[in-house]
Short mmCIF file of C-alpha atoms and ligand atoms in Angstrom, two decimals:
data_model
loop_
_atom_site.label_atom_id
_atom_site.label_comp_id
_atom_site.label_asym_id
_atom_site.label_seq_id
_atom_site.Cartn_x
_atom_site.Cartn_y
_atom_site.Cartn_z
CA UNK A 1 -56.30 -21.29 231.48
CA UNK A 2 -53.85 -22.12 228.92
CA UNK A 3 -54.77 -24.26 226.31
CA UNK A 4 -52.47 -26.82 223.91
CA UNK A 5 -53.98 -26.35 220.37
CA UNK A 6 -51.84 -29.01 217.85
CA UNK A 7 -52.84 -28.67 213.85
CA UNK A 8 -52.21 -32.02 212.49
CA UNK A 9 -52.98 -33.90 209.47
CA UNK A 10 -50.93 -37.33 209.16
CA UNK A 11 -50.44 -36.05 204.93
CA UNK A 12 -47.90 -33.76 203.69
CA UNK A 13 -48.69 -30.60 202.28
CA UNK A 14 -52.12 -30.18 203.46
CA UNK A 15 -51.77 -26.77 204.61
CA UNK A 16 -50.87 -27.75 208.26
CA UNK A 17 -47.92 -24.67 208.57
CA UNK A 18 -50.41 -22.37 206.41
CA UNK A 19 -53.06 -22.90 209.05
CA UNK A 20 -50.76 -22.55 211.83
CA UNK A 21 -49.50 -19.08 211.12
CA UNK A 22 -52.73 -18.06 210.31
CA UNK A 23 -55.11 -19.20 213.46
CA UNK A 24 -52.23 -18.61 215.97
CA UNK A 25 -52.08 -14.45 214.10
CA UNK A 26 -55.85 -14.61 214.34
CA UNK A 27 -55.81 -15.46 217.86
CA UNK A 28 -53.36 -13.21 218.88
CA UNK A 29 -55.37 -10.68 217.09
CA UNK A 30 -58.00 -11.33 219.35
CA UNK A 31 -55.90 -10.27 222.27
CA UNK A 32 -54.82 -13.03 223.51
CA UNK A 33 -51.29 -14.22 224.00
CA UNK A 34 -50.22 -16.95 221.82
CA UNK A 35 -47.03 -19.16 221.53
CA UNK A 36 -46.67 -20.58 218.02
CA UNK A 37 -44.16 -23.94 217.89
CA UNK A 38 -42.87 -25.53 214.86
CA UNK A 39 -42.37 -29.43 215.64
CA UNK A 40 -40.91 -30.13 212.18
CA UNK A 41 -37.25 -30.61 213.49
CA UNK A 42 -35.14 -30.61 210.20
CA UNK A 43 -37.57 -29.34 207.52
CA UNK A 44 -38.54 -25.75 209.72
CA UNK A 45 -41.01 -23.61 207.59
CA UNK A 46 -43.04 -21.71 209.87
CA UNK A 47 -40.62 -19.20 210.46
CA UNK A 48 -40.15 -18.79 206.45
CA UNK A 49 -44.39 -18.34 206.55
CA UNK A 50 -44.03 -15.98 209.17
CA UNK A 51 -41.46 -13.77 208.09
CA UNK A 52 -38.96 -14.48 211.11
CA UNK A 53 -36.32 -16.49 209.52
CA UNK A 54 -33.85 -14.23 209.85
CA UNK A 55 -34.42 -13.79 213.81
CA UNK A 56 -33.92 -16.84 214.25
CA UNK A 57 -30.76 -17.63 217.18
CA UNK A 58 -31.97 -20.29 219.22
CA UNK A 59 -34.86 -22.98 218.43
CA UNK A 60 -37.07 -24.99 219.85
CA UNK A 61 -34.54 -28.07 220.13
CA UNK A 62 -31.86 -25.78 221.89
CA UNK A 63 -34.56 -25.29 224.38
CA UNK A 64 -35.27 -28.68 225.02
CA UNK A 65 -31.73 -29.82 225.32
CA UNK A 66 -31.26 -27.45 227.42
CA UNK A 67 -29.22 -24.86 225.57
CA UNK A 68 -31.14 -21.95 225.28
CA UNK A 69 -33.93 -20.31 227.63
CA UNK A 70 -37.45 -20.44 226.53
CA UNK A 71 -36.87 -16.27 226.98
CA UNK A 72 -34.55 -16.53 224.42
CA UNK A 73 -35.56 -18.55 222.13
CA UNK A 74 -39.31 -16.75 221.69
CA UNK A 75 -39.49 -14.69 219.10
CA UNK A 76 -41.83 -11.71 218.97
CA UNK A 77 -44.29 -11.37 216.26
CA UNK A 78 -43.07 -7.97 214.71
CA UNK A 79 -46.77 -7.43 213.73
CA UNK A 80 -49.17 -8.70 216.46
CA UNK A 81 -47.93 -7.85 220.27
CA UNK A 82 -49.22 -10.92 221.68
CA UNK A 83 -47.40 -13.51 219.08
CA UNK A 84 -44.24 -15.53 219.27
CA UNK A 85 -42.90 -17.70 217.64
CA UNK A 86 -40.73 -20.77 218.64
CA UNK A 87 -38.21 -21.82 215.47
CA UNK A 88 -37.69 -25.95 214.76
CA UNK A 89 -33.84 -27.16 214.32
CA UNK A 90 -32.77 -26.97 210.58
CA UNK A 91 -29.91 -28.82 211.52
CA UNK A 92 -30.53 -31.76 214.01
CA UNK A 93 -32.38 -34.86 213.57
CA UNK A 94 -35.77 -35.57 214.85
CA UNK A 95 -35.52 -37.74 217.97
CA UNK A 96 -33.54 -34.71 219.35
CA UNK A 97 -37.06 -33.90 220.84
CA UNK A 98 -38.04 -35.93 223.59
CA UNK A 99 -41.43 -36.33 225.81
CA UNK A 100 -40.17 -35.33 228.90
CA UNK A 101 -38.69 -32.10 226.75
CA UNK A 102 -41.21 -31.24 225.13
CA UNK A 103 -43.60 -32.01 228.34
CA UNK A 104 -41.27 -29.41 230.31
CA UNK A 105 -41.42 -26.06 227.42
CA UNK A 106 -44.90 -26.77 227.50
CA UNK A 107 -45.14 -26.25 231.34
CA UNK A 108 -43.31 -23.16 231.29
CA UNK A 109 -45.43 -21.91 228.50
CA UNK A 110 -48.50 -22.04 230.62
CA UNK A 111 -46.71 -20.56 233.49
CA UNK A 112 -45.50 -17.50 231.44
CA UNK A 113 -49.11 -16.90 230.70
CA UNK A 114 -49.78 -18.12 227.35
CA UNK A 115 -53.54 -18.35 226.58
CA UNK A 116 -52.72 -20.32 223.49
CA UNK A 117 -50.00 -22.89 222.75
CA UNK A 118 -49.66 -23.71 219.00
CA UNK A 119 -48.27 -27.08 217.75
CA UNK A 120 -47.57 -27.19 213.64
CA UNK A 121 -47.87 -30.79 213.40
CA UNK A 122 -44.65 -32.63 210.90
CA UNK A 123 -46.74 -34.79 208.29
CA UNK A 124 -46.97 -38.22 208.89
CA UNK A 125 -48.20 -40.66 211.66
CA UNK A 126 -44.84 -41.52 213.51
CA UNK A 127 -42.67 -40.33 216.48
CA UNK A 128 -42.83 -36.41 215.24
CA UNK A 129 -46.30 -35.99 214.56
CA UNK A 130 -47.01 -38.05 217.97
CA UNK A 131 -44.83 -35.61 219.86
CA UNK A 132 -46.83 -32.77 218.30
CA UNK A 133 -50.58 -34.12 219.52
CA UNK A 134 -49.30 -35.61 222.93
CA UNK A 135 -49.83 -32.61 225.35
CA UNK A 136 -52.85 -31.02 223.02
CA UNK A 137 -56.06 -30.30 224.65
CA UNK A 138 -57.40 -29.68 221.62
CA UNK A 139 -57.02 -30.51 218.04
CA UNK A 140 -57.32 -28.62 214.57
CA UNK A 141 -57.71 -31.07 211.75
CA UNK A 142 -56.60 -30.07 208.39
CA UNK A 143 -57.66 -31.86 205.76
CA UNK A 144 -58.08 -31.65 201.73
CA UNK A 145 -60.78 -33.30 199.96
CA UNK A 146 -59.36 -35.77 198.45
CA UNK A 147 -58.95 -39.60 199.29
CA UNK A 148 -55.57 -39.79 200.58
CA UNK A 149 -55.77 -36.86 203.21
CA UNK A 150 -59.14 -37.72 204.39
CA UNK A 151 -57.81 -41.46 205.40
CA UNK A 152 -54.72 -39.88 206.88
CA UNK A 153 -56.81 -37.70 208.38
CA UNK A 154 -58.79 -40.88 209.80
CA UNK A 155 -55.38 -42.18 211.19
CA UNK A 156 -54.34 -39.53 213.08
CA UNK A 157 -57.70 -39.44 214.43
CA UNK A 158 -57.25 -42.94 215.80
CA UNK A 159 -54.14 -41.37 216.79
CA UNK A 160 -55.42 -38.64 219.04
CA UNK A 161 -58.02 -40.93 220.44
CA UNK A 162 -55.29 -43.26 221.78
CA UNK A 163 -52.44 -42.35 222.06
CA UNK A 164 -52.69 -38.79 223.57
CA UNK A 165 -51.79 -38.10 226.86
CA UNK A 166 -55.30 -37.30 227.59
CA UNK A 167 -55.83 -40.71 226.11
CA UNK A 168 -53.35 -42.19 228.60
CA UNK A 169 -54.22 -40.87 231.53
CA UNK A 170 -58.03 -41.10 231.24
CA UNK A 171 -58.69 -37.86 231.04
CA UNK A 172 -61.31 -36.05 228.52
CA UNK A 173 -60.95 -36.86 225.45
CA UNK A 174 -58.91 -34.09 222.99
CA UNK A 175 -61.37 -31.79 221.59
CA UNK A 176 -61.88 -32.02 217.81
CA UNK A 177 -61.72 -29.54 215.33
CA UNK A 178 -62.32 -30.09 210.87
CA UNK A 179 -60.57 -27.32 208.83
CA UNK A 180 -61.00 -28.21 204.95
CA UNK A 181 -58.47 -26.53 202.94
CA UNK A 182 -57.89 -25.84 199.33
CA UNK A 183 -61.09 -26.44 198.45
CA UNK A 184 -62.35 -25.55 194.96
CA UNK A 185 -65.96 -25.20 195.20
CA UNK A 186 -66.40 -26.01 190.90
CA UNK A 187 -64.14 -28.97 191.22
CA UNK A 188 -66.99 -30.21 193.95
CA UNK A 189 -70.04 -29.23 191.81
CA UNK A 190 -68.66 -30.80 188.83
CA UNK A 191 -68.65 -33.97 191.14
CA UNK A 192 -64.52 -33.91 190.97
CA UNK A 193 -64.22 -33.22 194.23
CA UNK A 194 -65.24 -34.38 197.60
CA UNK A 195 -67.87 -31.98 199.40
CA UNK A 196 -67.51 -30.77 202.76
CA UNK A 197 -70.87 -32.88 203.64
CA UNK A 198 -69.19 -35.87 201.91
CA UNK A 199 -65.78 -35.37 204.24
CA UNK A 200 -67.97 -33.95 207.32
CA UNK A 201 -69.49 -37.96 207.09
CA UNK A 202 -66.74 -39.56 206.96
CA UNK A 203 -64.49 -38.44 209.61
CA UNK A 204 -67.27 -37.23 211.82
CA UNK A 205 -65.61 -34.21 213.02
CA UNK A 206 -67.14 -30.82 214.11
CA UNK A 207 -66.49 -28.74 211.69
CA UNK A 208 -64.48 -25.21 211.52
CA UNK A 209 -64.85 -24.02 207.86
CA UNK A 210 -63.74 -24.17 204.52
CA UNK A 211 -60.08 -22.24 203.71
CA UNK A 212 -60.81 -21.93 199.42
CA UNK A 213 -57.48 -23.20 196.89
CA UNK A 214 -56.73 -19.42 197.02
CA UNK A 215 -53.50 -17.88 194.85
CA UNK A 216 -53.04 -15.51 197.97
CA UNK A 217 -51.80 -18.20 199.69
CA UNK A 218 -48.32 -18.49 197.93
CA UNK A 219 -48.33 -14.62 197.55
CA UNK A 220 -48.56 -14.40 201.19
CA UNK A 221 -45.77 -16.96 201.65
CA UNK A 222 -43.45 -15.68 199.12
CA UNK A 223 -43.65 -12.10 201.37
CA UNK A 224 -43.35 -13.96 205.02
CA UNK A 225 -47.01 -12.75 205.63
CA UNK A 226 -49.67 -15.10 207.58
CA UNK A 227 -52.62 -15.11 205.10
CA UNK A 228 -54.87 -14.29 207.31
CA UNK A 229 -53.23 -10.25 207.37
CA UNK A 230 -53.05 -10.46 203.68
CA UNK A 231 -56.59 -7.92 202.92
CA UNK A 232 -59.11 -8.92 200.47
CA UNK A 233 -58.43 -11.81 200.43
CA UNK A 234 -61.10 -15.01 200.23
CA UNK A 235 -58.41 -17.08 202.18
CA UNK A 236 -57.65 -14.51 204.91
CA UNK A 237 -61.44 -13.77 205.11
CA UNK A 238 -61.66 -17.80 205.52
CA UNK A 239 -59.33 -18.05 208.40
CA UNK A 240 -60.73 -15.04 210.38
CA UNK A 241 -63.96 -17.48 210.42
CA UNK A 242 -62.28 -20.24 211.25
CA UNK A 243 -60.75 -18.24 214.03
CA UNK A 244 -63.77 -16.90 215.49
CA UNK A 245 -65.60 -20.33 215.65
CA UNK A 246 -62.31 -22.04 217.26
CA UNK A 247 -63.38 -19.24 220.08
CA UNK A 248 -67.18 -20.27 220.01
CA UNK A 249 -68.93 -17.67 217.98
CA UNK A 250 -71.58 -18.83 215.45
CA UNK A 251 -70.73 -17.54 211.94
CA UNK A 252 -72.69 -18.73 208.85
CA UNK A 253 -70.15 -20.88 206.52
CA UNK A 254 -69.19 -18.92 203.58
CA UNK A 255 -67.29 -20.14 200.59
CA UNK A 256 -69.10 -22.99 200.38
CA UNK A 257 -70.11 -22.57 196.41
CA UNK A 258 -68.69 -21.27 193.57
CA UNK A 259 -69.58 -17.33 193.21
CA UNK A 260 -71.74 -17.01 190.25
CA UNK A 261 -70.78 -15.23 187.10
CA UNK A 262 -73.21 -12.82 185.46
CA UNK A 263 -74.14 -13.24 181.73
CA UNK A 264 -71.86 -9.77 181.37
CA UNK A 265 -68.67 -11.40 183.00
CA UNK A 266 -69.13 -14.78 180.93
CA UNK A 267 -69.60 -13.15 177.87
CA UNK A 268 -66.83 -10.39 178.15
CA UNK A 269 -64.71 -12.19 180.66
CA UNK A 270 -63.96 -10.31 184.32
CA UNK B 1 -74.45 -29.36 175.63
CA UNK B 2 -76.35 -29.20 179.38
CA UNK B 3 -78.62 -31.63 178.38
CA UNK B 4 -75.81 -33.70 177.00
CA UNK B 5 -73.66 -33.24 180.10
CA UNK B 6 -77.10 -34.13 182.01
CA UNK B 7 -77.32 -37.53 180.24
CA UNK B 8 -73.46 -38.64 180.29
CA UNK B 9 -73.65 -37.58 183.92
CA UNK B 10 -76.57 -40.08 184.39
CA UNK B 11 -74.17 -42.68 182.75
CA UNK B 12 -70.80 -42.38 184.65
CA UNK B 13 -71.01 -42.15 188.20
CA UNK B 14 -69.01 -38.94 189.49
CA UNK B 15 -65.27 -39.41 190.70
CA UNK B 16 -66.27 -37.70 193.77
CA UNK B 17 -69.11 -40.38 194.39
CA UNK B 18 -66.41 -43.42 193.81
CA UNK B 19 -63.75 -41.52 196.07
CA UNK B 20 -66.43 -41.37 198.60
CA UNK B 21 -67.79 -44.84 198.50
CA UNK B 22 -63.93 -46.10 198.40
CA UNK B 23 -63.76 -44.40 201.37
CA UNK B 24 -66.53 -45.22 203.53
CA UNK B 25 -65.29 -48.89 202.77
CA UNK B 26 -61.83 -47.91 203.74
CA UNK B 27 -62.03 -45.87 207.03
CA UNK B 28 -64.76 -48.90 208.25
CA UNK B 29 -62.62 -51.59 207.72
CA UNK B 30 -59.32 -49.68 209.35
CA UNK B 31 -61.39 -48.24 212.52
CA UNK B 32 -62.34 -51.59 212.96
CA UNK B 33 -59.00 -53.23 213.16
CA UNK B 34 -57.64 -50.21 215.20
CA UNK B 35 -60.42 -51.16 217.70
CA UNK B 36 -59.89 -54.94 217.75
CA UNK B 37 -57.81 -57.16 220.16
CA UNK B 38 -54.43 -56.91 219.48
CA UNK B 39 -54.90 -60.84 220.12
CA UNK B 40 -56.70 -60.95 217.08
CA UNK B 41 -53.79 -61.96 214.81
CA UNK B 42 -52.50 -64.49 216.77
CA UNK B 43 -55.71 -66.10 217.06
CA UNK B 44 -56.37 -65.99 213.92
CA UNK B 45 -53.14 -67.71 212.88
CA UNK B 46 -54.11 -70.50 214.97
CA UNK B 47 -57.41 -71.24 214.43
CA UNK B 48 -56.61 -71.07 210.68
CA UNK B 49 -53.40 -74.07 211.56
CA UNK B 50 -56.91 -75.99 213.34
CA UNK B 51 -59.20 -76.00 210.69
CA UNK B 52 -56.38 -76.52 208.06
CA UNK B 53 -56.19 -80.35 209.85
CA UNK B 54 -59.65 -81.24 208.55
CA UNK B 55 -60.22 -78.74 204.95
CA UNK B 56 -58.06 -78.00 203.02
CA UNK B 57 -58.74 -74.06 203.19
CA UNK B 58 -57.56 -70.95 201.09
CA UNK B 59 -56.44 -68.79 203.99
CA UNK B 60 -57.43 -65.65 202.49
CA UNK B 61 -61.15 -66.65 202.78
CA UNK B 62 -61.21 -66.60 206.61
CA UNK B 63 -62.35 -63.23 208.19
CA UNK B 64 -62.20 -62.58 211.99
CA UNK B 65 -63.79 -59.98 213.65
CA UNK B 66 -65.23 -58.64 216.93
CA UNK B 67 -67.92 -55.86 216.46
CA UNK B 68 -69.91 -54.56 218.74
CA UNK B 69 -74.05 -55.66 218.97
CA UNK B 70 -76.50 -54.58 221.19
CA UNK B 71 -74.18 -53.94 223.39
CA UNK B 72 -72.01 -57.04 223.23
CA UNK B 73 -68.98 -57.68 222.19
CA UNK B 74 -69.09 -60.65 219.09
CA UNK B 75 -66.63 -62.65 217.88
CA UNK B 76 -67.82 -63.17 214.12
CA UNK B 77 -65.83 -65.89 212.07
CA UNK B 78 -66.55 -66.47 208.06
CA UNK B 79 -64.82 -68.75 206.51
CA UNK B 80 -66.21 -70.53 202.66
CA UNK B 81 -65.49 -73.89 202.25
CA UNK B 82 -63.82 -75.21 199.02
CA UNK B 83 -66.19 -77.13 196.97
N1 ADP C 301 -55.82 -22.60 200.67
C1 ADP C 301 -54.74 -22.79 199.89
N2 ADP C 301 -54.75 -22.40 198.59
C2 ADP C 301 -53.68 -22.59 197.81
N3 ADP C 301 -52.51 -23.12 198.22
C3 ADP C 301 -52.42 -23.52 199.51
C4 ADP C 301 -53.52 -23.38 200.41
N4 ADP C 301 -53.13 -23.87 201.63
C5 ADP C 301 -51.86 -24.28 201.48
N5 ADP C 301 -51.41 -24.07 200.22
C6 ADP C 301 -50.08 -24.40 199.67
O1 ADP C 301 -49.83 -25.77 199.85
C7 ADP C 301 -48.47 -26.02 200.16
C8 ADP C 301 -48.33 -26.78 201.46
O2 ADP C 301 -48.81 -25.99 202.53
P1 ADP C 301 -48.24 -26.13 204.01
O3 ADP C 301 -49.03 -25.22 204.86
O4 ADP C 301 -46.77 -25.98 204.02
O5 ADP C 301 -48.63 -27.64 204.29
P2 ADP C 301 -48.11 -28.66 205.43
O6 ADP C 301 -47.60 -27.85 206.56
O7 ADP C 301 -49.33 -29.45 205.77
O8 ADP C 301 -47.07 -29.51 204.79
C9 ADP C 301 -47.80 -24.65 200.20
O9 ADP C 301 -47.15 -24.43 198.97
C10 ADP C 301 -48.95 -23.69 200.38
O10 ADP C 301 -48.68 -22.44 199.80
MG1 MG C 302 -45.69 -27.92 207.59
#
């Protein structure tokens, strides 16, 4: 059974394309076979984050118009078998995608025997980022602790809820999912920052895990690297969790505080 | 300087307290509207244009809602009166 996974967030900059590349790699990881879509027709970056930018020939807009094949627009992950990775337009404007488009690559996803279809979300509440949750079955919520992506986040909850075409048609509802990311776990005990319990309340959202404000994000991007392959790394450690709970298994929630410094580190530093 | 931090802490409420009190106010008041009527508005409008015939009212004080009680849908109206 195929399943439509969209990461959305209604704010820019949340870590929506970060999280993309890094749960669809972790899935694929796991063996299963995993399309990965960027719906952010004129701003692409997923294939920058990836590392496939300069494999790029045809994109996703090419196959909805019509102009390419889904075969060869696909690109395969050069690092994980089971990955590929379906470029948005640089160049065209965003109604170039359309429902009954979109609807269609989606359909002959599944039928080519992807386990996992991944939607990076565009920010915002509009047209793009509707396109992006229509067809999902379920939904990865990324959100940062502060006030302005949490009530975004709200919205695009409301979003989900209604406007979906599970919504439509009466089906079951879309199936939730809470990813906090760049979280700074001393920002939150000084009382600076919004807790996970304190964002975990208010949008009332099962919960996935905590990705930590980590510096090996932007290392990762600035080498086309997921984070999640990037080793010893907090982040990539953080995503493998996330991953593994997205597929059911319990893991205890790590990164949750601030990792203690001994009297020896204070006093002579690292 | 714990202590002091301990005692200005007792003082000034935490950012992270306001953003989250903001907030519950916020997301209440927005799921709220998302899940009303869409004939709400309208309705509004003209029972404000009704009342205005007999008080002379400061639109801004009328509030219009339907929440859900017990099961029930209820229309709640609010409205203060000018002195
Ligand atoms: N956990 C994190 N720690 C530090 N920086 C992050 C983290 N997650 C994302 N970022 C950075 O935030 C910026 C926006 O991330 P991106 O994934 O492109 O967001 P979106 O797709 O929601 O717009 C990027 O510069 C990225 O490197
Ligand atoms: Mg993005």
């Amino acid at each position: 059974m195929s399943k439509v996974v969209v990461v959305t967030s209604g704010k820019g900059g949340v870590g929506k394309t970060t999280t993309s590349a890094s749960i669809s790699t972790g899935l694929a990881l796991k063996g299963y076979k995993v399309a990965v879509i960027d719906f952010d027709v004129g701003l692409r970056n997923l294939d920058l984050i990836m590392g496939c930018e300069r494999r790029v020939v045809y994109d996703f807009v090419n196959v909805v118009q019509g102009e390419a094949s889904l075969k060869q627009a696909l690109i395969k992950d050069k690092r994980v078998p089971s990955l590929f990775i379906l470029a948005a337009s640089q160049t065209r404007d965003k109604d170039a995608l359309t429902k009954e488009g979109v609807g269609k690559v989606i359909e002959d996803l599944k039928a080519d025997g992807f386990d996992y279809i991944v939607c990076d979300s565009p920010a915002g509440i509009e047209k793009g980022a509707q396109l992006a949750l229509y067809f999902a079955d379920e939904a990865i919520i990324v959100t940062n602790p502060e006030v302005s992506s949490v009530r975004d986040s709200d919205r695009i909850l409301g979003i989900l809820q209604a406007k979906s075409k599970r919504a439509e048609e009466g089906e079951d509802p879309i199936v939730e999912h809470l990813v906090i990311t760049r979280y700074n776990p001393a920002r939150v005990e000084a009382g600076e920052m919004l807790s996970v319990d304190d964002v975990i309340d208010l949008l009332s959202v099962p919960f996935l895990g905590v990705i930590p404000e980590s510096e090996q994000v932007l290392n990762a991007s600035n080498s086309g690297l997921p984070v999640i392959l990037e080793t010893e790394s907090d982040a990539a450690e953080a995503y493998e969790d996330v991953v593994a709970r997205f597929l059911g298994e319990e893991r205890e929630q790590r990164f949750l505080t601030e990792e203690k410094k001994g009297l020896f580190k204070k006093l002579f530093g690292r | 300087m714990a202590l002091l931090d301990y005692f200005l802490g007792q003082k000034k409420k935490k950012s992270a307290n306001v953003a989250k009190d903001r907030l519950q106010i916020l997301l209440a008041h927005e799921r709220s509207a998302r899940h009303s009527p869409s004939y709400l508005p309208k309705m509004r409008e003209e029972i404000l244009q009704v009342i205005a015939k007999y008080v002379d009212i400061d639109p801004e004080q009328l509030s219009l809602s339907v929440d859900e009680a017990n099961g029930v849908d209820v229309l709640e109206l609010n409205l203060v009166l000018p002195d």
